[in-house]
Amino acid sequence: QVLGEETERELMDSFDSIIKVFTVAASPNWFMPWQTKQQRESTGSGFIIAGKRILTNAHCVADQCHITVRKHGDPNKYTARIVAVGHECDLALLTTDDPSFWEGTSPLELGGIPELQDPVAVVGYPTGGDNISVSVGVVSRVEPQQYSHGASSLLAIQIDAAINPGNSGGPAILDHKVVGVAFQSLEGAENIGFIIPVPIIEHFLDDVTRNGGAYVGFPALGINCQALENGQLRTYYGMAEGESGILISKIRPLTDASDKLMKHDVILTIDGQTVANDGTVPFRNRERISFDYVLSNKHAGDSLTLGILREGRRFDVSVTANPLKQLVPIQMYDMLPRYFIYAGLVFVPLTQPYLHEYGEDWYSQSPRRLCDRALFWEQKEEGQELVILSQVLQDQVNQGFEALCNLMVTECNGVKIKNLSHLAELLEKGKGTPFQKLILEDNRVIVLETARAESVHKNILERHRIERDVHV
């Protein structure tokens, strides 16, 4: 694709607002949660928006220790800090307190969602050089995609231009306005990249403003649905001729939907929009999109009106949507792992980052039962966690218990445990008793003589060079 001369001049005018981001990061070691891994350096792109802020990708600054930024044509680097970060939508806001950085810059304006076949210019600092780079492609698709960094499904724009490492966080520009943020490419394909569209960017910025600088996240109803494309299904559930909708197959506990909806309700409409039998709603020029798109325009605590068919009755119900709480957290950037050590027994809450330590093929390499729980189990009460014995720092006091690693802990001293903090409390209370007894899955048992465990606890930590025995 070739840009016109006027468009090229407008594009060059924006270069002063496009930033190179330098990040030094250190990720936690989830197998040894008292340590961090070796520092690594990476670069990304970003651009200035209103309010003396820099918008970039969250994955460019995840687990950061130090961030610097550099303007186009400026040899100096400026220390930056994070204002807000949303790993779910892969967006982050940065700023620098050095007033000289902002001299000669102007914020870029946000546009709208481009039409199919519109040419967009992706500007940034991809690897392979130090200067600014421009790649031009056309919009080929607009629909929800899996965001690899945040493991979420949100609206994205597919373009036929490669998004290379270092390009991430750079703007996609059309008619002198930003229509997206470059963030990922399609693995195994050439010249297919994805940009985060303006509605997702605006949702992130609004969320940060609404919540005093903190990012809360995209809400969800907490339901699973089945398409009703089979006419026999529609007849069985009492749908009229020409009526369309989707069938609720599962409702998550601890959601407003669990109080107001029932399994096998039929959703006919969502906020006044008719839901088709394949689960889509109208979108732009004769396009259709998953009904989840309506949810992505809402904020935490907002309500949606659902048209419901239940046992022949048609009625509307208002359901409040909130971000879902995962029993096993999917992503945990910018935080230290939580752990508790007692007599060499290392207890941690089960998280997906813990399973990711088994390698890229973690789904096959990690313990099968832990993997299934991480993917399919749901939180049934507030604050619930799955606590596992992750490893045993061997000593005579815990000899033989190493075979119980990666098993879930269910009870401590006769009390069913709720989470890691609860386990730590129960073991602390048990210090006045002769024995500490733990029940693990499959009714495996750990018994420790309290006095003996206390006498060797500090020595075990010193031998393994561990400064703290708890971070909960």
Tab-separated table of C-alpha atoms in Angstrom:
chain	number	residue	atom	x	y	z
A	1	GLN	CA	0.000	0.000	0.000
A	2	VAL	CA	1.242	3.503	-0.820
A	3	LEU	CA	0.279	6.568	1.203
A	4	GLY	CA	-0.392	9.885	-0.498
A	5	GLU	CA	2.081	12.771	-0.083
A	6	GLU	CA	-0.285	14.705	2.177
A	7	THR	CA	-0.876	11.632	4.329
A	8	GLU	CA	2.871	11.023	4.581
A	9	ARG	CA	3.429	14.606	5.768
A	10	GLU	CA	0.701	14.259	8.387
A	11	LEU	CA	2.240	10.984	9.514
A	12	MET	CA	5.662	12.583	9.907
A	13	ASP	CA	4.097	15.351	12.006
A	14	SER	CA	3.101	12.694	14.534
A	15	PHE	CA	6.625	11.291	14.913
A	16	ASP	CA	7.480	13.659	17.784
A	17	SER	CA	4.691	12.060	19.808
A	18	ILE	CA	5.838	8.462	19.257
A	19	ILE	CA	8.059	7.106	22.005
A	20	LYS	CA	10.547	4.281	22.389
A	21	VAL	CA	10.162	2.455	25.704
A	22	PHE	CA	13.120	0.736	27.374
A	23	THR	CA	12.254	-1.720	30.149
A	24	VAL	CA	14.321	-3.679	32.641
A	25	ALA	CA	12.157	-6.429	34.143
A	26	ALA	CA	12.534	-9.345	36.517
A	27	SER	CA	9.810	-11.982	36.721
A	28	PRO	CA	9.096	-13.999	39.870
A	29	ASN	CA	10.229	-17.586	40.224
A	30	TRP	CA	6.972	-19.383	40.957
A	31	PHE	CA	8.738	-22.630	41.920
A	32	MET	CA	10.962	-20.761	44.395
A	33	PRO	CA	8.683	-17.844	45.279
A	34	TRP	CA	11.229	-16.157	47.565
A	35	GLN	CA	13.398	-15.440	44.496
A	36	THR	CA	13.110	-13.509	41.258
A	37	LYS	CA	14.562	-14.565	37.928
A	38	GLN	CA	17.438	-12.841	36.160
A	39	GLN	CA	16.761	-9.332	34.917
A	40	ARG	CA	16.033	-8.942	31.219
A	41	GLU	CA	15.946	-5.919	28.939
A	42	SER	CA	13.377	-5.223	26.239
A	43	THR	CA	12.136	-2.375	24.103
A	44	GLY	CA	8.708	-1.369	22.935
A	45	SER	CA	6.835	1.595	21.521
A	46	GLY	CA	4.292	4.057	22.835
A	47	PHE	CA	2.726	7.416	22.058
A	48	ILE	CA	1.725	10.555	23.911
A	49	ILE	CA	-1.939	11.161	24.704
A	50	ALA	CA	-3.723	13.948	26.571
A	51	GLY	CA	-2.757	14.611	30.179
A	52	LYS	CA	1.006	14.185	29.680
A	53	ARG	CA	0.655	10.427	29.530
A	54	ILE	CA	2.224	7.763	27.337
A	55	LEU	CA	0.069	4.867	26.157
A	56	THR	CA	1.804	1.542	25.515
A	57	ASN	CA	1.238	-2.197	25.902
A	58	ALA	CA	1.103	-3.774	29.346
A	59	HIS	CA	3.355	-6.603	28.194
A	60	CYS	CA	6.067	-4.036	27.379
A	61	VAL	CA	6.336	-3.053	31.055
A	62	ALA	CA	5.170	-6.196	32.884
A	63	ASP	CA	7.214	-7.052	36.011
A	64	GLN	CA	9.276	-3.913	35.423
A	65	CYS	CA	12.120	-2.798	37.665
A	66	HIS	CA	13.056	0.310	35.696
A	67	ILE	CA	11.551	2.141	32.702
A	68	THR	CA	13.057	4.836	30.510
A	69	VAL	CA	11.563	6.530	27.453
A	70	ARG	CA	13.057	8.362	24.478
A	71	LYS	CA	11.495	10.706	21.950
A	72	HIS	CA	12.035	10.606	18.199
A	73	GLY	CA	15.185	12.566	17.352
A	74	ASP	CA	16.175	13.003	21.010
A	75	PRO	CA	19.330	11.155	22.178
A	76	ASN	CA	18.342	11.442	25.848
A	77	LYS	CA	16.460	8.870	27.881
A	78	TYR	CA	14.018	9.938	30.599
A	79	THR	CA	13.052	7.899	33.628
A	80	ALA	CA	9.381	6.935	33.482
A	81	ARG	CA	6.892	5.403	35.884
A	82	ILE	CA	3.650	3.489	35.533
A	83	VAL	CA	0.433	5.449	36.097
A	84	ALA	CA	-1.946	2.561	35.481
A	85	VAL	CA	-1.793	-0.862	33.884
A	86	GLY	CA	-4.448	-3.255	32.584
A	87	HIS	CA	-2.908	-6.622	31.804
A	88	GLU	CA	-6.277	-8.026	30.747
A	89	CYS	CA	-6.513	-5.585	27.815
A	90	ASP	CA	-2.715	-5.295	27.390
A	91	LEU	CA	-2.591	-1.518	27.907
A	92	ALA	CA	-0.522	0.663	30.219
A	93	LEU	CA	-0.162	4.362	30.966
A	94	LEU	CA	3.259	5.841	31.684
A	95	THR	CA	4.486	9.315	32.520
A	96	THR	CA	7.747	11.073	33.302
A	97	ASP	CA	8.229	13.804	35.870
A	98	ASP	CA	10.926	15.535	33.816
A	99	PRO	CA	9.259	18.639	32.288
A	100	SER	CA	11.856	18.848	29.494
A	101	PHE	CA	10.549	15.582	28.039
A	102	TRP	CA	7.221	17.161	27.130
A	103	GLU	CA	8.734	20.128	25.290
A	104	GLY	CA	7.890	20.113	21.596
A	105	THR	CA	5.366	17.267	21.917
A	106	SER	CA	1.636	17.203	21.305
A	107	PRO	CA	-0.830	14.455	22.174
A	108	LEU	CA	-2.230	12.222	19.461
A	109	GLU	CA	-6.008	12.088	19.107
A	110	LEU	CA	-8.046	8.913	19.177
A	111	GLY	CA	-10.252	8.150	16.180
A	112	GLY	CA	-12.826	5.403	15.676
A	113	ILE	CA	-13.014	1.861	14.351
A	114	PRO	CA	-11.702	1.799	10.768
A	115	GLU	CA	-13.699	0.227	7.982
A	116	LEU	CA	-12.610	-2.939	6.195
A	117	GLN	CA	-9.903	-2.265	3.594
A	118	ASP	CA	-8.953	1.086	5.183
A	119	PRO	CA	-5.149	1.603	5.019
A	120	VAL	CA	-3.493	2.131	8.417
A	121	ALA	CA	0.105	2.994	9.228
A	122	VAL	CA	1.684	1.229	12.220
A	123	VAL	CA	4.464	3.406	13.628
A	124	GLY	CA	7.010	2.268	16.199
A	125	TYR	CA	10.458	0.956	16.945
A	126	PRO	CA	10.659	-2.718	15.912
A	127	THR	CA	13.810	-4.724	16.517
A	128	GLY	CA	16.413	-4.618	13.794
A	129	GLY	CA	17.164	-0.913	14.081
A	130	ASP	CA	17.098	2.063	16.415
A	131	ASN	CA	15.126	4.571	14.361
A	132	ILE	CA	11.403	4.930	13.925
A	133	SER	CA	9.713	2.578	11.457
A	134	VAL	CA	6.450	2.742	9.512
A	135	SER	CA	4.535	-0.306	8.260
A	136	VAL	CA	1.394	0.079	6.174
A	137	GLY	CA	-1.422	-2.454	5.952
A	138	VAL	CA	-5.145	-2.623	5.388
A	139	VAL	CA	-7.868	-3.614	7.824
A	140	SER	CA	-8.994	-7.140	7.013
A	141	ARG	CA	-11.137	-8.126	10.007
A	142	VAL	CA	-12.761	-6.647	13.134
A	143	GLU	CA	-13.886	-9.160	15.739
A	144	PRO	CA	-13.045	-10.484	19.235
A	145	GLN	CA	-9.639	-12.154	19.467
A	146	GLN	CA	-7.691	-13.872	22.218
A	147	TYR	CA	-5.296	-11.400	23.825
A	148	SER	CA	-2.227	-13.547	24.472
A	149	HIS	CA	-0.821	-11.416	27.311
A	150	GLY	CA	-3.978	-11.197	29.395
A	151	ALA	CA	-5.599	-14.457	28.237
A	152	SER	CA	-8.839	-12.586	27.563
A	153	SER	CA	-11.112	-12.338	24.546
A	154	LEU	CA	-11.729	-8.731	23.489
A	155	LEU	CA	-12.380	-6.785	20.304
A	156	ALA	CA	-9.327	-6.541	18.027
A	157	ILE	CA	-8.551	-5.364	14.498
A	158	GLN	CA	-6.624	-7.611	12.116
A	159	ILE	CA	-4.365	-5.936	9.576
A	160	ASP	CA	-2.101	-7.342	6.871
A	161	ALA	CA	1.052	-5.772	8.315
A	162	ALA	CA	3.484	-7.604	10.559
A	163	ILE	CA	3.665	-6.592	14.233
A	164	ASN	CA	7.286	-7.345	15.092
A	165	PRO	CA	8.906	-7.330	18.553
A	166	GLY	CA	9.449	-3.692	19.512
A	167	ASN	CA	6.426	-2.538	17.468
A	168	SER	CA	4.160	-3.364	20.401
A	169	GLY	CA	2.569	-0.281	21.931
A	170	GLY	CA	2.972	1.852	18.814
A	171	PRO	CA	-0.026	3.616	17.277
A	172	ALA	CA	-1.909	2.572	14.167
A	173	ILE	CA	-2.776	5.829	12.419
A	174	LEU	CA	-5.508	6.672	9.923
A	175	ASP	CA	-6.349	10.235	8.847
A	176	HIS	CA	-3.957	11.682	11.423
A	177	LYS	CA	-5.796	9.935	14.280
A	178	VAL	CA	-4.976	6.832	16.290
A	179	VAL	CA	-7.294	3.939	15.448
A	180	GLY	CA	-5.476	1.286	17.471
A	181	VAL	CA	-2.422	0.125	19.405
A	182	ALA	CA	-0.211	-2.583	17.900
A	183	PHE	CA	0.023	-5.533	20.279
A	184	GLN	CA	0.492	-8.985	18.745
A	185	SER	CA	0.886	-10.998	15.562
A	186	LEU	CA	-0.568	-14.298	14.429
A	187	GLU	CA	1.904	-17.047	15.234
A	188	GLY	CA	2.850	-19.153	12.236
A	189	ALA	CA	1.512	-16.628	9.711
A	190	GLU	CA	3.276	-13.898	7.750
A	191	ASN	CA	2.186	-10.249	7.706
A	192	ILE	CA	-0.822	-10.683	9.943
A	193	GLY	CA	-0.927	-8.380	12.931
A	194	PHE	CA	-3.494	-7.203	15.438
A	195	ILE	CA	-4.188	-3.802	16.950
A	196	ILE	CA	-6.241	-2.892	20.007
A	197	PRO	CA	-9.168	-0.738	18.781
A	198	VAL	CA	-10.229	2.617	20.200
A	199	PRO	CA	-13.306	1.294	22.129
A	200	ILE	CA	-10.999	-0.942	24.203
A	201	ILE	CA	-8.530	1.937	24.699
A	202	GLU	CA	-11.310	4.291	25.799
A	203	HIS	CA	-12.732	1.668	28.144
A	204	PHE	CA	-9.304	1.310	29.762
A	205	LEU	CA	-8.876	5.085	30.123
A	206	ASP	CA	-12.416	5.536	31.491
A	207	ASP	CA	-11.900	2.681	33.926
A	208	VAL	CA	-8.744	4.300	35.281
A	209	THR	CA	-10.499	7.667	35.634
A	210	ARG	CA	-13.570	6.165	37.333
A	211	ASN	CA	-11.516	4.255	39.888
A	212	GLY	CA	-9.027	6.877	40.988
A	213	GLY	CA	-6.134	5.668	38.855
A	214	ALA	CA	-6.682	1.936	39.372
A	215	TYR	CA	-7.711	-0.465	36.616
A	216	VAL	CA	-10.622	-2.723	37.577
A	217	GLY	CA	-11.277	-4.620	34.372
A	218	PHE	CA	-13.953	-5.679	31.919
A	219	PRO	CA	-17.129	-7.078	33.478
A	220	ALA	CA	-18.788	-10.378	32.671
A	221	LEU	CA	-22.121	-12.031	33.378
A	222	GLY	CA	-20.535	-15.324	34.403
A	223	ILE	CA	-22.603	-17.532	32.102
A	224	ASN	CA	-21.864	-20.100	29.397
A	225	CYS	CA	-24.255	-20.335	26.484
A	226	GLN	CA	-25.136	-22.783	23.723
A	227	ALA	CA	-26.176	-21.796	20.205
A	228	LEU	CA	-29.758	-22.572	19.206
A	229	GLU	CA	-29.207	-23.142	15.515
A	230	ASN	CA	-31.027	-26.487	15.667
A	231	GLY	CA	-34.753	-26.021	15.065
A	232	GLN	CA	-35.690	-28.930	17.342
A	233	LEU	CA	-33.999	-27.207	20.276
A	234	ARG	CA	-35.908	-23.987	19.619
A	235	THR	CA	-39.205	-25.877	19.416
A	236	TYR	CA	-38.477	-27.780	22.644
A	237	TYR	CA	-37.829	-24.573	24.573
A	238	GLY	CA	-40.996	-22.918	23.296
A	239	MET	CA	-39.544	-20.358	20.919
A	240	ALA	CA	-41.932	-18.829	18.404
A	241	GLU	CA	-41.440	-18.905	14.652
A	242	GLY	CA	-38.806	-16.323	13.725
A	243	GLU	CA	-37.661	-15.938	17.329
A	244	SER	CA	-33.944	-16.334	18.020
A	245	GLY	CA	-31.647	-16.566	21.008
A	246	ILE	CA	-29.104	-18.633	22.917
A	247	LEU	CA	-29.461	-21.159	25.725
A	248	ILE	CA	-27.793	-20.679	29.105
A	249	SER	CA	-25.891	-23.882	29.861
A	250	LYS	CA	-23.948	-22.836	32.956
A	251	ILE	CA	-24.011	-20.053	35.542
A	252	ARG	CA	-21.036	-19.260	37.755
A	253	PRO	CA	-21.618	-18.946	41.502
A	254	LEU	CA	-20.912	-15.629	43.276
A	255	THR	CA	-22.363	-13.627	40.377
A	256	ASP	CA	-25.540	-11.552	40.126
A	257	ALA	CA	-26.587	-13.860	37.290
A	258	SER	CA	-26.652	-16.816	39.693
A	259	ASP	CA	-29.439	-15.067	41.640
A	260	LYS	CA	-31.518	-13.944	38.666
A	261	LEU	CA	-30.988	-16.437	35.847
A	262	MET	CA	-31.515	-20.168	35.600
A	263	LYS	CA	-29.845	-22.909	33.629
A	264	HIS	CA	-31.675	-23.463	30.327
A	265	ASP	CA	-33.104	-19.955	30.224
A	266	VAL	CA	-33.132	-18.626	26.660
A	267	ILE	CA	-31.611	-15.166	26.143
A	268	LEU	CA	-33.639	-13.444	23.416
A	269	THR	CA	-32.235	-9.916	23.655
A	270	ILE	CA	-29.389	-8.074	25.364
A	271	ASP	CA	-29.860	-4.356	26.012
A	272	GLY	CA	-32.576	-4.275	23.365
A	273	GLN	CA	-30.514	-5.996	20.666
A	274	THR	CA	-31.853	-9.256	19.275
A	275	VAL	CA	-29.476	-12.148	19.813
A	276	ALA	CA	-29.222	-14.475	16.813
A	277	ASN	CA	-29.245	-18.253	17.168
A	278	ASP	CA	-25.463	-18.297	16.698
A	279	GLY	CA	-24.951	-15.855	19.593
A	280	THR	CA	-24.225	-12.753	17.519
A	281	VAL	CA	-25.691	-9.243	17.453
A	282	PRO	CA	-25.628	-6.596	14.662
A	283	PHE	CA	-22.358	-4.670	14.258
A	284	ARG	CA	-21.732	-1.826	11.811
A	285	ASN	CA	-22.327	-2.350	8.081
A	286	ARG	CA	-24.125	-5.685	7.856
A	287	GLU	CA	-21.432	-7.235	10.042
A	288	ARG	CA	-22.198	-9.350	13.092
A	289	ILE	CA	-20.270	-9.863	16.291
A	290	SER	CA	-20.501	-12.037	19.408
A	291	PHE	CA	-22.991	-10.746	21.985
A	292	ASP	CA	-20.033	-10.449	24.399
A	293	TYR	CA	-19.198	-7.228	22.557
A	294	VAL	CA	-22.142	-5.543	24.278
A	295	LEU	CA	-20.598	-6.508	27.607
A	296	SER	CA	-17.207	-5.070	26.648
A	297	ASN	CA	-18.795	-1.610	26.475
A	298	LYS	CA	-19.871	-1.836	30.120
A	299	HIS	CA	-17.931	-1.074	33.293
A	300	ALA	CA	-17.808	-2.948	36.578
A	301	GLY	CA	-21.130	-2.565	38.366
A	302	ASP	CA	-23.113	-1.643	35.241
A	303	SER	CA	-26.355	-3.484	34.488
A	304	LEU	CA	-27.644	-5.105	31.330
A	305	THR	CA	-31.246	-5.830	30.470
A	306	LEU	CA	-31.751	-9.364	29.195
A	307	GLY	CA	-34.900	-10.556	27.448
A	308	ILE	CA	-35.515	-14.049	28.838
A	309	LEU	CA	-37.712	-16.982	27.805
A	310	ARG	CA	-38.299	-19.386	30.698
A	311	GLU	CA	-40.860	-22.181	30.600
A	312	GLY	CA	-43.078	-20.274	28.161
A	313	ARG	CA	-42.822	-16.924	29.981
A	314	ARG	CA	-41.114	-13.930	28.374
A	315	PHE	CA	-39.783	-11.207	30.643
A	316	ASP	CA	-36.935	-8.754	31.074
A	317	VAL	CA	-34.385	-9.005	33.868
A	318	SER	CA	-31.640	-6.567	34.884
A	319	VAL	CA	-28.323	-8.263	35.657
A	320	THR	CA	-25.265	-6.536	37.112
A	321	ALA	CA	-21.962	-7.398	35.460
A	322	ASN	CA	-18.639	-7.436	37.307
A	323	PRO	CA	-15.148	-8.775	36.591
A	324	LEU	CA	-15.001	-12.488	37.367
A	325	LYS	CA	-12.911	-13.731	40.264
A	326	GLN	CA	-10.895	-16.766	39.264
A	327	LEU	CA	-10.337	-19.638	41.677
A	328	VAL	CA	-6.970	-20.152	39.985
A	329	PRO	CA	-5.649	-16.754	38.790
A	330	ILE	CA	-4.702	-16.657	35.115
A	331	GLN	CA	-2.171	-13.837	35.103
A	332	MET	CA	-0.313	-12.273	38.042
A	333	TYR	CA	2.083	-9.648	36.765
A	334	ASP	CA	3.741	-6.943	38.858
A	335	MET	CA	3.363	-8.833	42.123
A	336	LEU	CA	5.388	-11.225	44.242
A	337	PRO	CA	4.177	-14.818	44.661
A	338	ARG	CA	2.560	-15.666	47.964
A	339	TYR	CA	3.951	-18.562	49.969
A	340	PHE	CA	4.207	-19.990	53.464
A	341	ILE	CA	6.975	-22.273	54.762
A	342	TYR	CA	6.638	-24.463	57.837
A	343	ALA	CA	9.309	-26.994	58.818
A	344	GLY	CA	10.528	-27.101	55.222
A	345	LEU	CA	7.067	-27.607	53.725
A	346	VAL	CA	6.417	-24.933	51.097
A	347	PHE	CA	2.756	-24.068	50.578
A	348	VAL	CA	1.511	-21.849	47.731
A	349	PRO	CA	-1.873	-21.008	46.190
A	350	LEU	CA	-2.349	-22.684	42.827
A	351	THR	CA	-1.992	-20.202	39.950
A	352	GLN	CA	-1.541	-20.540	36.217
A	353	PRO	CA	1.868	-18.797	36.366
A	354	TYR	CA	2.963	-21.624	38.698
A	355	LEU	CA	1.954	-24.168	36.036
A	356	HIS	CA	3.659	-22.096	33.324
A	357	GLU	CA	6.983	-22.814	35.043
A	358	TYR	CA	6.723	-26.301	33.517
A	359	GLY	CA	7.509	-24.755	30.132
A	360	GLU	CA	5.708	-23.681	26.965
A	361	ASP	CA	3.963	-27.051	26.811
A	362	TRP	CA	2.782	-26.649	30.416
A	363	TYR	CA	-0.630	-28.109	29.652
A	364	SER	CA	0.999	-31.472	28.929
A	365	GLN	CA	3.980	-31.246	31.270
A	366	SER	CA	2.337	-29.972	34.473
A	367	PRO	CA	0.518	-32.306	36.918
A	368	ARG	CA	-2.727	-33.289	35.212
A	369	ARG	CA	-5.004	-32.778	38.196
A	370	LEU	CA	-3.617	-29.318	38.920
A	371	CYS	CA	-4.010	-28.365	35.274
A	372	ASP	CA	-7.641	-29.495	35.176
A	373	ARG	CA	-8.444	-27.560	38.342
A	374	ALA	CA	-6.772	-24.448	36.962
A	375	LEU	CA	-8.841	-24.574	33.796
A	376	PHE	CA	-12.211	-25.849	34.999
A	377	TRP	CA	-12.742	-25.349	38.731
A	378	GLU	CA	-14.586	-22.247	39.920
A	379	GLN	CA	-14.652	-20.224	43.105
A	380	LYS	CA	-17.626	-21.215	45.278
A	381	GLU	CA	-17.066	-18.833	48.187
A	382	GLU	CA	-15.407	-15.443	48.593
A	383	GLY	CA	-11.681	-15.652	49.208
A	384	GLN	CA	-11.406	-19.332	48.296
A	385	GLU	CA	-8.034	-20.590	47.018
A	386	LEU	CA	-6.554	-23.970	46.188
A	387	VAL	CA	-3.483	-24.420	48.404
A	388	ILE	CA	-0.868	-26.967	47.355
A	389	LEU	CA	2.320	-28.372	48.830
A	390	SER	CA	4.670	-27.141	46.108
A	391	GLN	CA	7.925	-28.608	47.424
A	392	VAL	CA	9.718	-29.945	50.481
A	393	LEU	CA	12.992	-28.380	51.664
A	394	GLN	CA	14.346	-31.670	52.897
A	395	ASP	CA	15.268	-32.298	56.489
A	396	GLN	CA	14.913	-35.243	58.829
A	397	VAL	CA	11.757	-33.705	60.289
A	398	ASN	CA	9.919	-33.881	56.937
A	399	GLN	CA	11.539	-37.038	55.575
A	400	GLY	CA	9.215	-39.043	53.315
A	401	PHE	CA	6.831	-36.151	52.660
A	402	GLU	CA	8.579	-35.163	49.398
A	403	ALA	CA	6.382	-37.714	47.618
A	404	LEU	CA	3.352	-35.556	48.440
A	405	CYS	CA	4.433	-32.521	46.401
A	406	ASN	CA	1.827	-30.864	44.163
A	407	LEU	CA	-1.046	-32.313	46.191
A	408	MET	CA	-3.816	-30.025	47.403
A	409	VAL	CA	-4.051	-29.339	51.139
A	410	THR	CA	-7.625	-29.684	52.394
A	411	GLU	CA	-7.455	-29.627	56.231
A	412	CYS	CA	-5.188	-28.385	58.995
A	413	ASN	CA	-5.636	-29.624	62.556
A	414	GLY	CA	-9.178	-30.766	61.822
A	415	VAL	CA	-10.301	-27.516	60.150
A	416	LYS	CA	-11.081	-27.240	56.449
A	417	ILE	CA	-8.780	-24.590	54.989
A	418	LYS	CA	-10.119	-21.712	52.897
A	419	ASN	CA	-6.940	-20.144	51.525
A	420	LEU	CA	-3.211	-19.716	52.167
A	421	SER	CA	-3.664	-17.067	54.866
A	422	HIS	CA	-6.115	-19.346	56.672
A	423	LEU	CA	-3.608	-22.226	56.583
A	424	ALA	CA	-0.897	-19.970	58.036
A	425	GLU	CA	-3.268	-18.922	60.842
A	426	LEU	CA	-4.180	-22.513	61.676
A	427	LEU	CA	-0.539	-23.620	61.825
A	428	GLU	CA	0.266	-20.628	64.032
A	429	LYS	CA	-2.576	-21.552	66.417
A	430	GLY	CA	-1.391	-25.160	66.424
A	431	LYS	CA	2.004	-24.251	67.876
A	432	GLY	CA	0.578	-24.797	71.349
A	433	THR	CA	-0.355	-28.413	70.590
A	434	PRO	CA	1.873	-31.532	70.537
A	435	PHE	CA	1.293	-32.277	66.841
A	436	GLN	CA	0.405	-30.424	63.641
A	437	LYS	CA	-1.734	-32.525	61.302
A	438	LEU	CA	-2.402	-31.806	57.630
A	439	ILE	CA	-4.791	-33.683	55.354
A	440	LEU	CA	-4.054	-33.586	51.642
A	441	GLU	CA	-6.106	-34.847	48.709
A	442	ASP	CA	-6.596	-38.604	48.471
A	443	ASN	CA	-6.591	-38.527	52.298
A	444	ARG	CA	-2.802	-38.350	52.468
A	445	VAL	CA	-1.606	-37.286	55.916
A	446	ILE	CA	1.290	-35.173	57.190
A	447	VAL	CA	1.992	-35.142	60.932
A	448	LEU	CA	4.747	-33.065	62.525
A	449	GLU	CA	5.834	-32.958	66.156
A	450	THR	CA	5.327	-29.287	66.911
A	451	ALA	CA	8.340	-28.817	69.179
A	452	ARG	CA	10.648	-30.619	66.755
A	453	ALA	CA	9.317	-28.676	63.778
A	454	GLU	CA	9.830	-25.389	65.592
A	455	SER	CA	13.380	-26.300	66.589
A	456	VAL	CA	14.571	-26.960	63.008
A	457	HIS	CA	12.473	-24.410	61.138
A	458	LYS	CA	14.977	-21.537	61.280
A	459	ASN	CA	17.899	-23.808	60.400
A	460	ILE	CA	16.094	-25.107	57.292
A	461	LEU	CA	15.542	-21.537	56.097
A	462	GLU	CA	19.202	-20.634	56.664
A	463	ARG	CA	20.466	-23.701	54.799
A	464	HIS	CA	18.338	-22.774	51.781
A	465	ARG	CA	19.229	-19.061	52.072
A	466	ILE	CA	15.611	-17.992	52.537
A	467	GLU	CA	15.169	-14.738	54.458
A	468	ARG	CA	11.413	-14.859	55.001
A	469	ASP	CA	9.240	-17.856	55.697
A	470	VAL	CA	5.994	-16.157	54.749
A	471	HIS	CA	4.518	-13.799	52.173
A	472	VAL	CA	0.757	-14.096	52.231
